[in-house]
PDB file of C-alpha atoms in Angstrom:
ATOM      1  CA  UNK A   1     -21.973   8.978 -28.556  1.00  0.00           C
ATOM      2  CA  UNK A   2     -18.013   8.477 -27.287  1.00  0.00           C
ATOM      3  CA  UNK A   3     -17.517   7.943 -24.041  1.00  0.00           C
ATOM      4  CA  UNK A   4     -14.805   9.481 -22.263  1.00  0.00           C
ATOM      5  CA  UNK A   5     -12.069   8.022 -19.877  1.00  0.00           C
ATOM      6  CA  UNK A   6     -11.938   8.888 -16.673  1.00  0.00           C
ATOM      7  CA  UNK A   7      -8.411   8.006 -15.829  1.00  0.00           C
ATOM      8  CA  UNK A   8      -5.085   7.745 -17.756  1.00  0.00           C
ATOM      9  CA  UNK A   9      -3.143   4.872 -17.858  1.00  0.00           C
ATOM     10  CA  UNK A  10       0.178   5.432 -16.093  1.00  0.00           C
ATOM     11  CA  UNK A  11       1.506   1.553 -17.165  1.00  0.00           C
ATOM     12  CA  UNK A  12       3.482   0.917 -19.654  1.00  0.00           C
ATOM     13  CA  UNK A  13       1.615  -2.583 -19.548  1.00  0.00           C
ATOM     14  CA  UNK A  14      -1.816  -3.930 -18.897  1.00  0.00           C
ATOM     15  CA  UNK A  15      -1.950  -6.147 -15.641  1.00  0.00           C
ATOM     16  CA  UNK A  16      -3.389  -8.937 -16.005  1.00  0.00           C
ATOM     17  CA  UNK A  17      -4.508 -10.754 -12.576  1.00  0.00           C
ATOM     18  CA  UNK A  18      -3.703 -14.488 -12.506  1.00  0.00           C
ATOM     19  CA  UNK A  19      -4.739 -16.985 -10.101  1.00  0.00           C
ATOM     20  CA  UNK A  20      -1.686 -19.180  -9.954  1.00  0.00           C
ATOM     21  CA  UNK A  21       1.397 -20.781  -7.678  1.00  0.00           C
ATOM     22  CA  UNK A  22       4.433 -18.935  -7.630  1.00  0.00           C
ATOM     23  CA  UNK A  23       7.606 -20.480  -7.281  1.00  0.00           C
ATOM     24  CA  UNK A  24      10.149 -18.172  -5.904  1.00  0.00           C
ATOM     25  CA  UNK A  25      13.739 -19.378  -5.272  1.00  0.00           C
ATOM     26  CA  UNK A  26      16.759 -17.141  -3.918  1.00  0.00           C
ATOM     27  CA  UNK A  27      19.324 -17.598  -6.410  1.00  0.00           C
ATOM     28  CA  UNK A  28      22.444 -16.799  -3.750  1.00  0.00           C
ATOM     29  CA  UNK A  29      21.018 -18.788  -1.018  1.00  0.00           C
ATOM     30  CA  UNK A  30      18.814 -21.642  -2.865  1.00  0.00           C
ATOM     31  CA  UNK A  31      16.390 -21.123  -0.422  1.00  0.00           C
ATOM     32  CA  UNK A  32      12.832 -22.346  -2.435  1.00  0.00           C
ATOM     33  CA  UNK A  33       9.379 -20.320  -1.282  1.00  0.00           C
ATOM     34  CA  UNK A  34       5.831 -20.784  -3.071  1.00  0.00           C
ATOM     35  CA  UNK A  35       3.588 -18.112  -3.032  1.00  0.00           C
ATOM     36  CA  UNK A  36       0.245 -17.034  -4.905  1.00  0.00           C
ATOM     37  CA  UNK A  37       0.173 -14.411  -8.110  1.00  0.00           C
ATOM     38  CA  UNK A  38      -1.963 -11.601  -7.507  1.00  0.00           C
ATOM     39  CA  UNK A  39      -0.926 -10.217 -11.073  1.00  0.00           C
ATOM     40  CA  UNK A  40       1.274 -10.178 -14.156  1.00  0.00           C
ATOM     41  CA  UNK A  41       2.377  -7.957 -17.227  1.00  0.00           C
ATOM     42  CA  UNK A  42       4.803  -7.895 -19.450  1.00  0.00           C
ATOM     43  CA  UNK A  43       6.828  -5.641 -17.126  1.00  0.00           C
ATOM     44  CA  UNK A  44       6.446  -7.225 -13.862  1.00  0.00           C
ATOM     45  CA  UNK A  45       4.599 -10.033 -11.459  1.00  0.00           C
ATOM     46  CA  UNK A  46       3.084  -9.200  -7.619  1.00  0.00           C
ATOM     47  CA  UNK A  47       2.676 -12.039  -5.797  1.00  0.00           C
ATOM     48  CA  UNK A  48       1.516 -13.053  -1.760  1.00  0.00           C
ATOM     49  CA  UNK A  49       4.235 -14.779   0.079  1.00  0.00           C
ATOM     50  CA  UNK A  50       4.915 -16.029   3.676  1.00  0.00           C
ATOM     51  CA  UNK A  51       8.552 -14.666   3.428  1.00  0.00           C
ATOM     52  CA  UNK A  52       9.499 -10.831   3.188  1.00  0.00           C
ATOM     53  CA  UNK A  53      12.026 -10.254   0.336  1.00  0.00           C
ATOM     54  CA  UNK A  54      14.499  -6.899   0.486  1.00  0.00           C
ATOM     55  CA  UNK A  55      13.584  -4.488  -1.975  1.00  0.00           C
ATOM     56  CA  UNK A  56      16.466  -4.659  -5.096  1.00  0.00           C
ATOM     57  CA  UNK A  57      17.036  -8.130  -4.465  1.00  0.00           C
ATOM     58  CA  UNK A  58      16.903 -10.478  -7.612  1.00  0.00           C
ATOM     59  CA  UNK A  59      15.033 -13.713  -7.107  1.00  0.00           C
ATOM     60  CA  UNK A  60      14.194 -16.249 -10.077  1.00  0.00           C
ATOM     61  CA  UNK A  61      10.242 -17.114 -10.269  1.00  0.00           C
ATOM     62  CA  UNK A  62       7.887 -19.023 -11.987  1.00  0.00           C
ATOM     63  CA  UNK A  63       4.204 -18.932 -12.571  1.00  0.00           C
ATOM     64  CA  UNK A  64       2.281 -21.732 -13.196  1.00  0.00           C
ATOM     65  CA  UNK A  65      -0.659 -21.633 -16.025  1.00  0.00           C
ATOM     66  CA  UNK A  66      -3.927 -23.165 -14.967  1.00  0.00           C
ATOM     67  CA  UNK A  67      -4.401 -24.746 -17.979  1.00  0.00           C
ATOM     68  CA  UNK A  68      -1.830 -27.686 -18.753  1.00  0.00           C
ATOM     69  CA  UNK A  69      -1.404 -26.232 -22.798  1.00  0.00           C
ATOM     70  CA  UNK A  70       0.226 -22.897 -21.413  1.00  0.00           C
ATOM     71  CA  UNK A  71       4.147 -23.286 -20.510  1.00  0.00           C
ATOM     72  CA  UNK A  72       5.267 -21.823 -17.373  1.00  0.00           C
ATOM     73  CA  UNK A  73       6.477 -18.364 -17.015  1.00  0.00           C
ATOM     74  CA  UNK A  74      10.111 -18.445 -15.833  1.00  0.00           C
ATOM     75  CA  UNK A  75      11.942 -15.144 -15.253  1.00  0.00           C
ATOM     76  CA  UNK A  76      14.584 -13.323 -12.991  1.00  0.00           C
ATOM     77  CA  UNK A  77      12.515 -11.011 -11.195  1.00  0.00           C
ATOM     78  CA  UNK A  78      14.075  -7.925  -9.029  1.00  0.00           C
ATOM     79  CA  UNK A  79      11.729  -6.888  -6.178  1.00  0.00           C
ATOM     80  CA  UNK A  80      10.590  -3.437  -6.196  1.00  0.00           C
ATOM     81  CA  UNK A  81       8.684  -3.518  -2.656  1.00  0.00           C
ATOM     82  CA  UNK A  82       7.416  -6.277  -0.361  1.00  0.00           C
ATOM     83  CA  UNK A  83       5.017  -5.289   1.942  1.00  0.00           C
ATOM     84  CA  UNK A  84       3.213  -7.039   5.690  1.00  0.00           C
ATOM     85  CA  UNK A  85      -0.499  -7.233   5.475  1.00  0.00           C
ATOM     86  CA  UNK A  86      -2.530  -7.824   8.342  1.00  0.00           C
ATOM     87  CA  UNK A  87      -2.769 -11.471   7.851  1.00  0.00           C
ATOM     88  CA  UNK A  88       1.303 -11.633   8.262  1.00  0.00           C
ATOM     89  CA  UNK A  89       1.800 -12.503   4.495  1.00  0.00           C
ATOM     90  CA  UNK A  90       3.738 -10.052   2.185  1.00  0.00           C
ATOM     91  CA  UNK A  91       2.816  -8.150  -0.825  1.00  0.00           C
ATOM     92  CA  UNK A  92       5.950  -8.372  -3.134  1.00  0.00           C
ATOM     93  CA  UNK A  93       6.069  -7.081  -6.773  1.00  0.00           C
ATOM     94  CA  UNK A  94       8.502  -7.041  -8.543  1.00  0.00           C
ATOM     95  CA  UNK A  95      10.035  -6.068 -11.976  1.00  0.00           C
ATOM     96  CA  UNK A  96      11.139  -8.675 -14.485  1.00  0.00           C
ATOM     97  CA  UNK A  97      14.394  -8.208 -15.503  1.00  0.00           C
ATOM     98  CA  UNK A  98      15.177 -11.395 -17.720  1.00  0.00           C
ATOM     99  CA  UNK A  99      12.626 -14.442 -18.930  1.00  0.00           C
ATOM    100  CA  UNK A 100      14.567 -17.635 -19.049  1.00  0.00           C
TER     101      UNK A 100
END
């Protein structure tokens, strides 16, 4: 018996959804933000922030592992949309363009 997809996958990466702090820090301004990961691949992280970010714009982030053994993801990350919810955060995702 095979069992058939019902969708393609259009990623070129799996997303993996993380429950983890974001640090997010403007590299022209310094300005410093934390947010909360919603997901991460290989290709790109989304996040939930209290601060709107314009789309292009490079910022430098890094996600925090749960568990203590895991480093920290560090990466230069150019945003690809940020978007209001209801609740007055933003939605931001984002491409990675470099991992420090």
């Amino acid at each position: 018996m095979s069992i058939e997809r019902e969708y393609e996958e259009k990623r070129d990466f799996i997303r993996m959804f993380v429950d983890a702090k974001v640090e997010i820090t403007d590299p022209n301004t310094g300005d410093h933000f934390i947010g909360d990961s919603k997901n991460l691949s290989a290709g790109g992280v989304a996040f939930l922030c209290d601060h709107s970010f314009e789309v292009g714009q490079t910022l430098e982030v890094k996600v925090s592992s749960v568990q203590s053994q895991l480093p920290p993801l560090t990466a230069e990350l150019k945003v690809i949309r940020s978007d209001k919810r209801d609740d007055g955060q933003y939605e931001v995702a984002g491409s990675i363009a470099n991992v420090n």
